[in-house]
Amino acid sequence: MIDTRLDLYPASTVPNGWPGLICRYADYLPVTDQTPIVTLHEGNTPLIPAIALSEKLGRNIKVLLKYDGLNPTGSFKDRGMTMAISKAKESGSEAVICASTGNTSAAAAAYAKRGGLKAFVLIPDGKIALGKLSQALIYGAEVIAIDGNFDQALEIVREMSEKFPITLVNSVNPYRLEGQKTAAFELVEAIGDAPDWLCIPMGNAGNITAYWMGFSQYYASGKSAKLPRMMGFQAAGSAPLVTGQVFDKPETIATAIRIGNPANWAKALKVREESGGAFHSVTDVEILAAYKFLAGEEGVFCEPASAASVAGLLKISDQIPSGATIVCVLTGNGIKDPDTAIACAESKLHKGVAPDITSVAKVMGF
């Protein structure tokens, strides 16, 4: 098995620093001493007590926010991409490809650049938040915008990877889920056990699958005494896992989960069954209300799709057991989608104020 001593890896130049997921969890990942580790020291993201939300729910319910928006490219995708790119490099691949609603493209581009690989990204034209598109471009990816949706883009890149010498790094790549499962390890280590519920947004359903993999692995290893109920939430305009029907034209303000035919559909249903969990949909109005609540009451700025986990929790709050410990996964950083933040903000931007203390004081109400 791979030696996880930091002095073996040039990327780990801080002896007592966080080494990244592969070094930290090598014993639980499909890596060897032949695996070239491509890392931006992802993981180890904060688990933030949601004080206002817990008080709102009452009944001694404790809610914690797993804020994966503080990964290097601003989303949970970095967890999977460090594994996917490392294994692609190990196999001799020189290029990677993905379809994306935004976050995957940013992570793929960054980690490919870090590993010396070429990245190609297919996106649905006009359906990706500006912050995410800017990331893919600045990292040097070749971005191809198609006149179609994410599901069509995924179909194309899957076929491309079968016909050409290029590695697919969407969540159908098993190494992606291997990396993403480490978030569950971090939760168990931070809490001391698995939570009672894990609330998570669902798009392509890779993340809920990966979390369950991680919880199950730690439970089997004796590192936790229980397994959580997995509670998945989708936007009402893009809810195939809730309705059981493909959405040919998914629509939601939560662009990261605007997916009408999830690649991990069967796996997600298995997670729901095995965990005794449930899937629900939330409207864009409910998502934006949770989005603003998190920023305005908790001081946590996530992207709209992330807020689906909190919107869902609030929607089914009457089902929460008293005294439960619940983790809501916040998958991406709010800076990813500045347009939505500006449109939703209730604070006023005061323009044209004269540059003197009297004018400024007047605006401030003094």
Coordinates of C-alpha atoms in Angstrom, one line a residue, residues 88 92-97 117-120 165-168:
A88 CA -5.7 9.0 -15.5
G92 CA -0.7 7.1 -19.3
S93 CA -3.5 9.3 -20.4
E94 CA -2.6 12.7 -21.9
A95 CA -6.1 14.2 -22.0
V96 CA -9.4 14.2 -20.1
I97 CA -12.9 15.2 -21.0
L117 CA -2.9 16.8 -18.9
K118 CA -5.1 18.5 -21.6
A119 CA -8.7 19.1 -20.5
F120 CA -11.7 19.3 -22.8
P165 CA -7.7 8.3 -26.6
I166 CA -9.2 10.5 -23.9
T167 CA -10.2 9.7 -20.3
L168 CA -13.7 10.6 -19.1

